PDB file of C-alpha atoms in Angstrom:
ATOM      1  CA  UNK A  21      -9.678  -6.828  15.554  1.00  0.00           C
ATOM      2  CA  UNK A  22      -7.202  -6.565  12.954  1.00  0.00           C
ATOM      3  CA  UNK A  23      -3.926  -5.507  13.313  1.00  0.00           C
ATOM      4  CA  UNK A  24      -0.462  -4.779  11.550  1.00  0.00           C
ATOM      5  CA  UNK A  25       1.968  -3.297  14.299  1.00  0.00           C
ATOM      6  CA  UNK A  26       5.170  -1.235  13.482  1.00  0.00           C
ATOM      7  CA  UNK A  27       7.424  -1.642  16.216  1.00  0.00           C
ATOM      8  CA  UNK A  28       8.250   1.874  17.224  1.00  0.00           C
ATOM      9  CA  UNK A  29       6.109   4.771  16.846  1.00  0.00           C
ATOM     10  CA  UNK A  30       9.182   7.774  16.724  1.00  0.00           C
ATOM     11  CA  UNK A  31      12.971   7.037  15.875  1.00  0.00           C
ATOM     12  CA  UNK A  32      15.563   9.447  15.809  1.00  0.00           C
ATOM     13  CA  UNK A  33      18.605   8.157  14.630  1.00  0.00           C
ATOM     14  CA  UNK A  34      21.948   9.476  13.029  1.00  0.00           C
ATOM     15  CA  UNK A  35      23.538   9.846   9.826  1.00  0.00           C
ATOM     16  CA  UNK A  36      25.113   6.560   8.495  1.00  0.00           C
ATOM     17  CA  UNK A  37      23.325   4.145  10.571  1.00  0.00           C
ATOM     18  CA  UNK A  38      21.668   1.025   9.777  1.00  0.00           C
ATOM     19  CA  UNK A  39      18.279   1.404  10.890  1.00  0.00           C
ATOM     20  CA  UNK A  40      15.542  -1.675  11.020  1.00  0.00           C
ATOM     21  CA  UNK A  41      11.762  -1.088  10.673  1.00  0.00           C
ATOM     22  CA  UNK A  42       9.801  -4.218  11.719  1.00  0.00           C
ATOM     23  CA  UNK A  43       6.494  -4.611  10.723  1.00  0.00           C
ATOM     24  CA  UNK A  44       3.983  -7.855  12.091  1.00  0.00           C
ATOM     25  CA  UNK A  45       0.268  -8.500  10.882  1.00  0.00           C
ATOM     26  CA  UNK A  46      -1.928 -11.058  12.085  1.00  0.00           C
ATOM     27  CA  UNK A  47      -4.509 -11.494   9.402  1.00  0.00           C
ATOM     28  CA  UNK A  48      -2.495 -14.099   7.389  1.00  0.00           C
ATOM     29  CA  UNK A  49      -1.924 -11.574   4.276  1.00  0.00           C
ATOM     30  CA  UNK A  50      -0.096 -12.399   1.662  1.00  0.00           C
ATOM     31  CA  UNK A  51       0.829  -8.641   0.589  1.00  0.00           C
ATOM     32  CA  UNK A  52       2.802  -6.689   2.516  1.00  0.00           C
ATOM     33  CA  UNK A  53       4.319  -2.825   1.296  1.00  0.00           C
ATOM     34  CA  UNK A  54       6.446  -0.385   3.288  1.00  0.00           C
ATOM     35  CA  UNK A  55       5.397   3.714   2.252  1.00  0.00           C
ATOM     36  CA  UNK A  56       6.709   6.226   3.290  1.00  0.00           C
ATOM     37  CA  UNK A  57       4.671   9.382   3.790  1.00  0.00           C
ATOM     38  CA  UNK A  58       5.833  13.020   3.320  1.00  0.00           C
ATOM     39  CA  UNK A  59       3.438  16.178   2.904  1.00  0.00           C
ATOM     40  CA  UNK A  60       2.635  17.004  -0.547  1.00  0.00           C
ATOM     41  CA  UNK A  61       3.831  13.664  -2.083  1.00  0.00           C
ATOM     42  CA  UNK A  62       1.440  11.117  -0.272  1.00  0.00           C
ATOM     43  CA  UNK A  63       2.293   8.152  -0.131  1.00  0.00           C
ATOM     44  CA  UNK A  64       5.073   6.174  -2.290  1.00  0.00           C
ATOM     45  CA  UNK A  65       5.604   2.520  -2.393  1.00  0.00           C
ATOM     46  CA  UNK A  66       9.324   1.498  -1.159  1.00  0.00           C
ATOM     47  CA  UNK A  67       8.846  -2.137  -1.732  1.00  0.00           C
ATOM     48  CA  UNK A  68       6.423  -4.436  -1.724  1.00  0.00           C
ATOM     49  CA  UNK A  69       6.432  -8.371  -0.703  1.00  0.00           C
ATOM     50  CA  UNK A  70       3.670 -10.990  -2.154  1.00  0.00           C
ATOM     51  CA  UNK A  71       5.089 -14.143  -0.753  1.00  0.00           C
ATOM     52  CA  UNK A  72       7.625 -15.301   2.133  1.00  0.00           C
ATOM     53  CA  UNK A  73      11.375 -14.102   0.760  1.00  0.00           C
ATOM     54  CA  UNK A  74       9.592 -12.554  -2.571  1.00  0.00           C
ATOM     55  CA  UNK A  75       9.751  -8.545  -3.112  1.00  0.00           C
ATOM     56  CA  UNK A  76       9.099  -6.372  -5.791  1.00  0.00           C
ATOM     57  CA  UNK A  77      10.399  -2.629  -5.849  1.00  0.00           C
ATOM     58  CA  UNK A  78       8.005   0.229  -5.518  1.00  0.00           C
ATOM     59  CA  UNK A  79       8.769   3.752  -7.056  1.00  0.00           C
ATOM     60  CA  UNK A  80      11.655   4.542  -4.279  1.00  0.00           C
ATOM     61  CA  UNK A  81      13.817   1.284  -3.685  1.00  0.00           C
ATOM     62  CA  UNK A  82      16.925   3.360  -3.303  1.00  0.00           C
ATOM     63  CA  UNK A  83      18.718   3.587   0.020  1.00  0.00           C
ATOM     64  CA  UNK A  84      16.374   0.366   1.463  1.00  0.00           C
ATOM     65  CA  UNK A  85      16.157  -3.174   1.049  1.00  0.00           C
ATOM     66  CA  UNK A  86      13.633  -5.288   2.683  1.00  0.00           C
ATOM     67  CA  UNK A  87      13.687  -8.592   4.305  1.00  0.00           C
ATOM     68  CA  UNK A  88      10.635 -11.027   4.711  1.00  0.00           C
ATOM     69  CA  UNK A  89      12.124 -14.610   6.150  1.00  0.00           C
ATOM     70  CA  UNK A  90       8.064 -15.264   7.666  1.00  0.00           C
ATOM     71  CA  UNK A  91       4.316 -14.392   6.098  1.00  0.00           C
ATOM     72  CA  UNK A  92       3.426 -12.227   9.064  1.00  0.00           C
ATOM     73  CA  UNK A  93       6.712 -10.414   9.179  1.00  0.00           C
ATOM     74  CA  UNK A  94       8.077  -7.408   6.945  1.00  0.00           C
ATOM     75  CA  UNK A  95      11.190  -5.443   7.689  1.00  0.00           C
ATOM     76  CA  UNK A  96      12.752  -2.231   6.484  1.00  0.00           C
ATOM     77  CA  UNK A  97      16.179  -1.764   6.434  1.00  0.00           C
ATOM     78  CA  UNK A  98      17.841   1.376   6.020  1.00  0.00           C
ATOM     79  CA  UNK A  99      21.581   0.780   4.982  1.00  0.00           C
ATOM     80  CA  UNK A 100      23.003   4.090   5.765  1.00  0.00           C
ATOM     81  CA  UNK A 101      20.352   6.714   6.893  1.00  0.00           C
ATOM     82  CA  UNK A 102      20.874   9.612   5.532  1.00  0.00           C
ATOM     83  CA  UNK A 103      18.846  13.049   6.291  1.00  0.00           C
ATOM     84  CA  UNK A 104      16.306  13.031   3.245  1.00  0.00           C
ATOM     85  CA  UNK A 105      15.074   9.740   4.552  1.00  0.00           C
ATOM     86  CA  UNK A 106      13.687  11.289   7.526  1.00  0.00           C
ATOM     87  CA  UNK A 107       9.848  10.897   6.944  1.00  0.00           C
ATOM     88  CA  UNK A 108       6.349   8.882   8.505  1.00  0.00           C
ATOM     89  CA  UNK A 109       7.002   4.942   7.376  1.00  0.00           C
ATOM     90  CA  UNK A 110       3.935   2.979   7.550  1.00  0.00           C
ATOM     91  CA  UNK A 111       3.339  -0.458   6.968  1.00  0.00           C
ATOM     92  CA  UNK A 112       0.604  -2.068   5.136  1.00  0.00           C
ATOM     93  CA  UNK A 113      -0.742  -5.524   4.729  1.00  0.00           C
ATOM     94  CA  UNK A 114      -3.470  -7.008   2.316  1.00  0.00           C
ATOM     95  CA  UNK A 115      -4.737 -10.278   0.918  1.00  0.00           C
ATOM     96  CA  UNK A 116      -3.335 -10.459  -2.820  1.00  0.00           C
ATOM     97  CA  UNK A 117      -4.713  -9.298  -5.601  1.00  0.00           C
ATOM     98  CA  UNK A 118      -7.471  -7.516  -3.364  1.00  0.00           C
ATOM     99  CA  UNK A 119      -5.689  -4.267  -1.880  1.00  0.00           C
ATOM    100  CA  UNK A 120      -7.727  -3.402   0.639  1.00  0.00           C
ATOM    101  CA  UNK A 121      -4.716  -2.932   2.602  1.00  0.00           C
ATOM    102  CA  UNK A 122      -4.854  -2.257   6.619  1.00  0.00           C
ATOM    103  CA  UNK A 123      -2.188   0.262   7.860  1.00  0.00           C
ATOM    104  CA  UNK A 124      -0.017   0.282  11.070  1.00  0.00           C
ATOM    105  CA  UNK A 125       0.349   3.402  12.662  1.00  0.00           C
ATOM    106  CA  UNK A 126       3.343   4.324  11.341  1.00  0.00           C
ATOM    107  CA  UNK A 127       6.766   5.262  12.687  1.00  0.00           C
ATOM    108  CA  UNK A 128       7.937   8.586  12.083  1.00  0.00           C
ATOM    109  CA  UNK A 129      11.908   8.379  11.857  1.00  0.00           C
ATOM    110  CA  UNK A 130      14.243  11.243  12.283  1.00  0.00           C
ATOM    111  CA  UNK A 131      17.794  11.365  10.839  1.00  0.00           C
ATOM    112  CA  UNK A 132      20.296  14.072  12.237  1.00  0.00           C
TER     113      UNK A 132
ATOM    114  CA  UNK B  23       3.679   3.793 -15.243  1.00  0.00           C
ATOM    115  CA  UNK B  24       0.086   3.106 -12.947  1.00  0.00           C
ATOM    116  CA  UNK B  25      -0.040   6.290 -11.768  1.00  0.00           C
ATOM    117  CA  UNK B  26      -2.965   8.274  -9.738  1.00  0.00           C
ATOM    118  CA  UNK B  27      -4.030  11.757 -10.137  1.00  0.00           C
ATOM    119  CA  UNK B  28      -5.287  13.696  -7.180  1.00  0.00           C
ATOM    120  CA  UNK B  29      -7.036  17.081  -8.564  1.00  0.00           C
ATOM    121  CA  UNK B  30      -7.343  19.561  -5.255  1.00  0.00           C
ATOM    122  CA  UNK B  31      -4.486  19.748  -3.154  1.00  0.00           C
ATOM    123  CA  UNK B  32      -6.389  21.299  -0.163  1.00  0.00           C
ATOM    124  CA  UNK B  33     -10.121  21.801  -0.191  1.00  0.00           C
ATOM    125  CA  UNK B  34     -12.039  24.358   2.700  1.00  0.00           C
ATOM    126  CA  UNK B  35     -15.335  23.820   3.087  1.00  0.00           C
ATOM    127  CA  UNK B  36     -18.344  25.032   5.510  1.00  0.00           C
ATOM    128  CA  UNK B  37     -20.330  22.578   7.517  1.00  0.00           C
ATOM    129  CA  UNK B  38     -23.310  21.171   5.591  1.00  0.00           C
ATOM    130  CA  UNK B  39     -21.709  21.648   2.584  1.00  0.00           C
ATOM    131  CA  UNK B  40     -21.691  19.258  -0.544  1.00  0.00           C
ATOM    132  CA  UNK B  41     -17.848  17.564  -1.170  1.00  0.00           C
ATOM    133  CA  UNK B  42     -17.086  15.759  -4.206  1.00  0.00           C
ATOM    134  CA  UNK B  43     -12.983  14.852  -4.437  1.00  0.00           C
ATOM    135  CA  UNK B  44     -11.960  13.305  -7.827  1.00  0.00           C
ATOM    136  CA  UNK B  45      -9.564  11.398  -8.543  1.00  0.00           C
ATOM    137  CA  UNK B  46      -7.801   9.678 -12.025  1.00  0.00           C
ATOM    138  CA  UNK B  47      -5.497   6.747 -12.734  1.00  0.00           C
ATOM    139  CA  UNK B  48      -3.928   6.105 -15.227  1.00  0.00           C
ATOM    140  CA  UNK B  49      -4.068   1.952 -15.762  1.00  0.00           C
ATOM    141  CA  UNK B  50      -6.045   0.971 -18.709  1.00  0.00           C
ATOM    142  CA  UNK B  51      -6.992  -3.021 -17.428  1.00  0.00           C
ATOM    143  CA  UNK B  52      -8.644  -4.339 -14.624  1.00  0.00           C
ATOM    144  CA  UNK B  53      -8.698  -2.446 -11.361  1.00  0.00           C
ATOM    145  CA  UNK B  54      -9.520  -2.237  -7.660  1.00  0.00           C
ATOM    146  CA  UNK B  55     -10.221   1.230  -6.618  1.00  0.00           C
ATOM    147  CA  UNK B  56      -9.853   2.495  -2.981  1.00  0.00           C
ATOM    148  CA  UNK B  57     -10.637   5.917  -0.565  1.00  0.00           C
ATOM    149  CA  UNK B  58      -8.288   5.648   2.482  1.00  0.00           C
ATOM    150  CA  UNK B  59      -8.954   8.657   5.056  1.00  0.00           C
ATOM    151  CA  UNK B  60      -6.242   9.940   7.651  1.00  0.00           C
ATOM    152  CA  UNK B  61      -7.913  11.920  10.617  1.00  0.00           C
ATOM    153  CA  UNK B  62      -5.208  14.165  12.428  1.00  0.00           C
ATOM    154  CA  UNK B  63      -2.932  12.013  14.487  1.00  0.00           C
ATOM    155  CA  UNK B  64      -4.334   8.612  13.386  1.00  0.00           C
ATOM    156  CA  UNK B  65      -3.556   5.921  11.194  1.00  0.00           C
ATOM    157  CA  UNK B  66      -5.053   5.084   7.534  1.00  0.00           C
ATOM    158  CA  UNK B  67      -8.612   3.920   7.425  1.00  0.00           C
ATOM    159  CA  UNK B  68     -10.439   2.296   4.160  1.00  0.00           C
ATOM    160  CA  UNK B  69     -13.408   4.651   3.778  1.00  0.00           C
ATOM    161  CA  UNK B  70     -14.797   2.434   0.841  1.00  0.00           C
ATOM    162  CA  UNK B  71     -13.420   0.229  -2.178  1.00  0.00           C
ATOM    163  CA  UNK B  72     -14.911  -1.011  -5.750  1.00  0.00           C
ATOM    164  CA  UNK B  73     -13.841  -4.316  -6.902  1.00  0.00           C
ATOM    165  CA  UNK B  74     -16.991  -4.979  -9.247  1.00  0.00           C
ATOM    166  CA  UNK B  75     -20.864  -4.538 -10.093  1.00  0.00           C
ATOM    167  CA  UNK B  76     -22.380  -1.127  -8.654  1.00  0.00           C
ATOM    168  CA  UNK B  77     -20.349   1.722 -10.227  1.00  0.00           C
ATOM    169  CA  UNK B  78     -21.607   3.378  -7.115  1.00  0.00           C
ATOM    170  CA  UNK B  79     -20.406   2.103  -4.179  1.00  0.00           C
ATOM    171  CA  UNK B  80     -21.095   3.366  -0.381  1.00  0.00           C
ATOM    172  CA  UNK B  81     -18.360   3.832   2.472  1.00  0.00           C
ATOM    173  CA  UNK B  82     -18.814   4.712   6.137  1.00  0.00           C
ATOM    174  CA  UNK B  83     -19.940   8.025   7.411  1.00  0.00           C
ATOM    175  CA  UNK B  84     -21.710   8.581   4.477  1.00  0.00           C
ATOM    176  CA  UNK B  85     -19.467   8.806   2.127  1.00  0.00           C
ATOM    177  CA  UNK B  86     -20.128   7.617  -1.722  1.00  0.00           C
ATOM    178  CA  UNK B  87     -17.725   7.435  -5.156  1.00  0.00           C
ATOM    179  CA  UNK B  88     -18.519   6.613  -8.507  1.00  0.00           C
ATOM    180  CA  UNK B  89     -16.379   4.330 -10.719  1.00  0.00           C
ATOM    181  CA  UNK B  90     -16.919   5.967 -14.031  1.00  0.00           C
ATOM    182  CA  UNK B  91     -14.677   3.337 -16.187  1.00  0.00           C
ATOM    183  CA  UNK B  92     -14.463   5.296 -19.438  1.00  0.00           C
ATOM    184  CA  UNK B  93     -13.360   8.326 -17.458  1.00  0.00           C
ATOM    185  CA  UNK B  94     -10.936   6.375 -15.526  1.00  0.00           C
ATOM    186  CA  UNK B  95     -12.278   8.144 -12.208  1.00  0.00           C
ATOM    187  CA  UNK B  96     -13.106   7.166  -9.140  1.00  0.00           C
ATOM    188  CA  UNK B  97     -14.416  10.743  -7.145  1.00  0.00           C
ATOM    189  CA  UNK B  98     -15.601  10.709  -3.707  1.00  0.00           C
ATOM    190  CA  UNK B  99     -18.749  12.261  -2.747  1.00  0.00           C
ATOM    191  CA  UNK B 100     -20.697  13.474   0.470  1.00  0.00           C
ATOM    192  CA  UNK B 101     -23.739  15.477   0.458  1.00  0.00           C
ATOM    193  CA  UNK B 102     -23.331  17.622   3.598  1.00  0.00           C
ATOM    194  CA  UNK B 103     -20.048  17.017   5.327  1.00  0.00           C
ATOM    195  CA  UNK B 104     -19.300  17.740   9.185  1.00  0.00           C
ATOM    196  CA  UNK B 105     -16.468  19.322  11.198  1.00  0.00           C
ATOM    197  CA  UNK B 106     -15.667  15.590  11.827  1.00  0.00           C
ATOM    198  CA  UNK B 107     -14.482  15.182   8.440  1.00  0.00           C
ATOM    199  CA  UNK B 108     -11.651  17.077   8.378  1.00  0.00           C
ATOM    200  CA  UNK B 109      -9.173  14.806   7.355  1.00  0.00           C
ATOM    201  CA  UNK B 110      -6.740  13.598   3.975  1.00  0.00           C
ATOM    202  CA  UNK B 111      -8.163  11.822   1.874  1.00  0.00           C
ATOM    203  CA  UNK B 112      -5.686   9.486  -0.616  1.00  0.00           C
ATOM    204  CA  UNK B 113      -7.492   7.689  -3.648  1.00  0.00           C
ATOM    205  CA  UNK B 114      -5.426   4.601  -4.562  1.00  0.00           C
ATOM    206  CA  UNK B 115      -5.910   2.012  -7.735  1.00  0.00           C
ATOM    207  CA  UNK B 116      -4.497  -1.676  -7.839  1.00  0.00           C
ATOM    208  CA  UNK B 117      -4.149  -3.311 -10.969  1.00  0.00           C
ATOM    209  CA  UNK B 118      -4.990  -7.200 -10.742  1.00  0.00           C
ATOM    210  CA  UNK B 119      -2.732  -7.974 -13.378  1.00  0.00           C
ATOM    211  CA  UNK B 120       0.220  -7.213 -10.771  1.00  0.00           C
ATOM    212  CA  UNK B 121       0.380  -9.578  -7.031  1.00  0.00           C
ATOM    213  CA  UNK B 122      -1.772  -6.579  -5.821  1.00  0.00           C
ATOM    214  CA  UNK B 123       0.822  -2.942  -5.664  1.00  0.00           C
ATOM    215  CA  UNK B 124      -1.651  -0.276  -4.392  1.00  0.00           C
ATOM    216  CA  UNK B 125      -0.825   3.140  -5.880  1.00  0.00           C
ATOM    217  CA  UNK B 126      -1.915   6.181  -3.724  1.00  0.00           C
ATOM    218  CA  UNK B 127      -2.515   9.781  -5.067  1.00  0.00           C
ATOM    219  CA  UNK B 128      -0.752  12.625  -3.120  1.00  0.00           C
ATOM    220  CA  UNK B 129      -3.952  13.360  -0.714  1.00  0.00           C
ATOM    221  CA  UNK B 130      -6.167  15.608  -0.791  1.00  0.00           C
ATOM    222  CA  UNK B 131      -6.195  17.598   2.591  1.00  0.00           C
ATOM    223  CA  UNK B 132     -10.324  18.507   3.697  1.00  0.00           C
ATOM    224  CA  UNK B 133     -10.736  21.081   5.978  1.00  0.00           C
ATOM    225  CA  UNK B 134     -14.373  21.755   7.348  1.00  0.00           C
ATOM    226  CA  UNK B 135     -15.084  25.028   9.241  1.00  0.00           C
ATOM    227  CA  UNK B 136     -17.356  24.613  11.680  1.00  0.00           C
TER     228      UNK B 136
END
């Protein structure tokens, strides 16, 4: 069975902290994305990586970077959380150019 | 800007009744098209996806959607949905002249009364 795993389910953390979001698939994908998920707004692309140590930035890069040193590996980083960046993050992974992307289960982080 | 266009924010239906959800982008090239489905509590699920050939193409649990390419649409269809189906639903589009960004409409919430 497939699987893309997000390493903590619920985060609460506080203002100004660094925060890390690790993401791991096992199907080999090239593509990985980090969304984050609030109601009304669906889902909107933070960044995207097609390749080991290549990203691209979706339509809300700012306040994150992103950090992929393996394939099967994609991490969020939040430099300084701040309270409009609590939300649901989920992680996705595809083979390129095919979407088709398989979710994690998301971790829904709060910032007080 | 790819962009994907949602039309019902929250639909109510009865049990047994006929669904259709649409859904536009906005990318004039090639395209993948996609219908993810969130139940309550549960992770993203592909319901169904078009890549080529059949404009009609046929998902699990019955669900269908129609590429219509000079309507840029993609609209999801069931003929008699069930309690079961209440759900969102998010469209998304990826353009294959990019590595493969999927774009995701805002979700269109289905509630089914039994």
């Amino acid at each position: 069975d497939v699987k893309v795993t997000q390493s903590s389910r619920y985060l609460v953390k506080r203002t100004g902290e660094k925060v890390f979001l690790e993401c791991v698939q096992d199907m080999d994908h090239e593509n990985m994305f980090w969304y984050r998920q609030d109601p009304g707004l669906g889902l909107r692309l933070i960044y995207f990586s097609y390749d080991v140590k290549m990203k691209e930035k979706g339509d809300i890069p700012e306040g994150y970077s992103v950090s992929r040193e393996k394939k099967e590996r994609f991490s969020l980083i939040l430099e300084s959380a701040s309270t409009n960046q609590t939300s649901m993050y989920l992680c996705a992974s595809s083979r390129q150019r095919q979407g088709g992307a398989f979710f994690g289960q998301g971790t829904r982080l709060t910032v007080v | 800007a790819q962009s994907v266009s949602q039309h019902n924010h929250h639909v109510i239906l009865s049990e047994a009744a006929s669904l259709e959800l649409g859904c536009n982008y906005s990318y004039g090239g090639t395209v993948n098209l996609f219908w993810y489905v969130q139940y309550p509590g549960q992770h993203l699920q592909l319901l169904l996806k078009y890549f080529s050939g059949d404009p009609l193409v046929k998902g699990i649990k019955g669900f269908e959607a129609e590429f219509i390419k000079s309507k840029f649409s993609f609209n999801l269809r069931k003929p008699s949905v069930q309690w079961s189906d209440t759900a969102e639903y998010f469209c998304a589009v990826n353009n294959l002249g990019s590595q493969g960004n999927l774009i995701f409409g805002k979700g269109t919430k289905l509630s089914v009364k039994p």
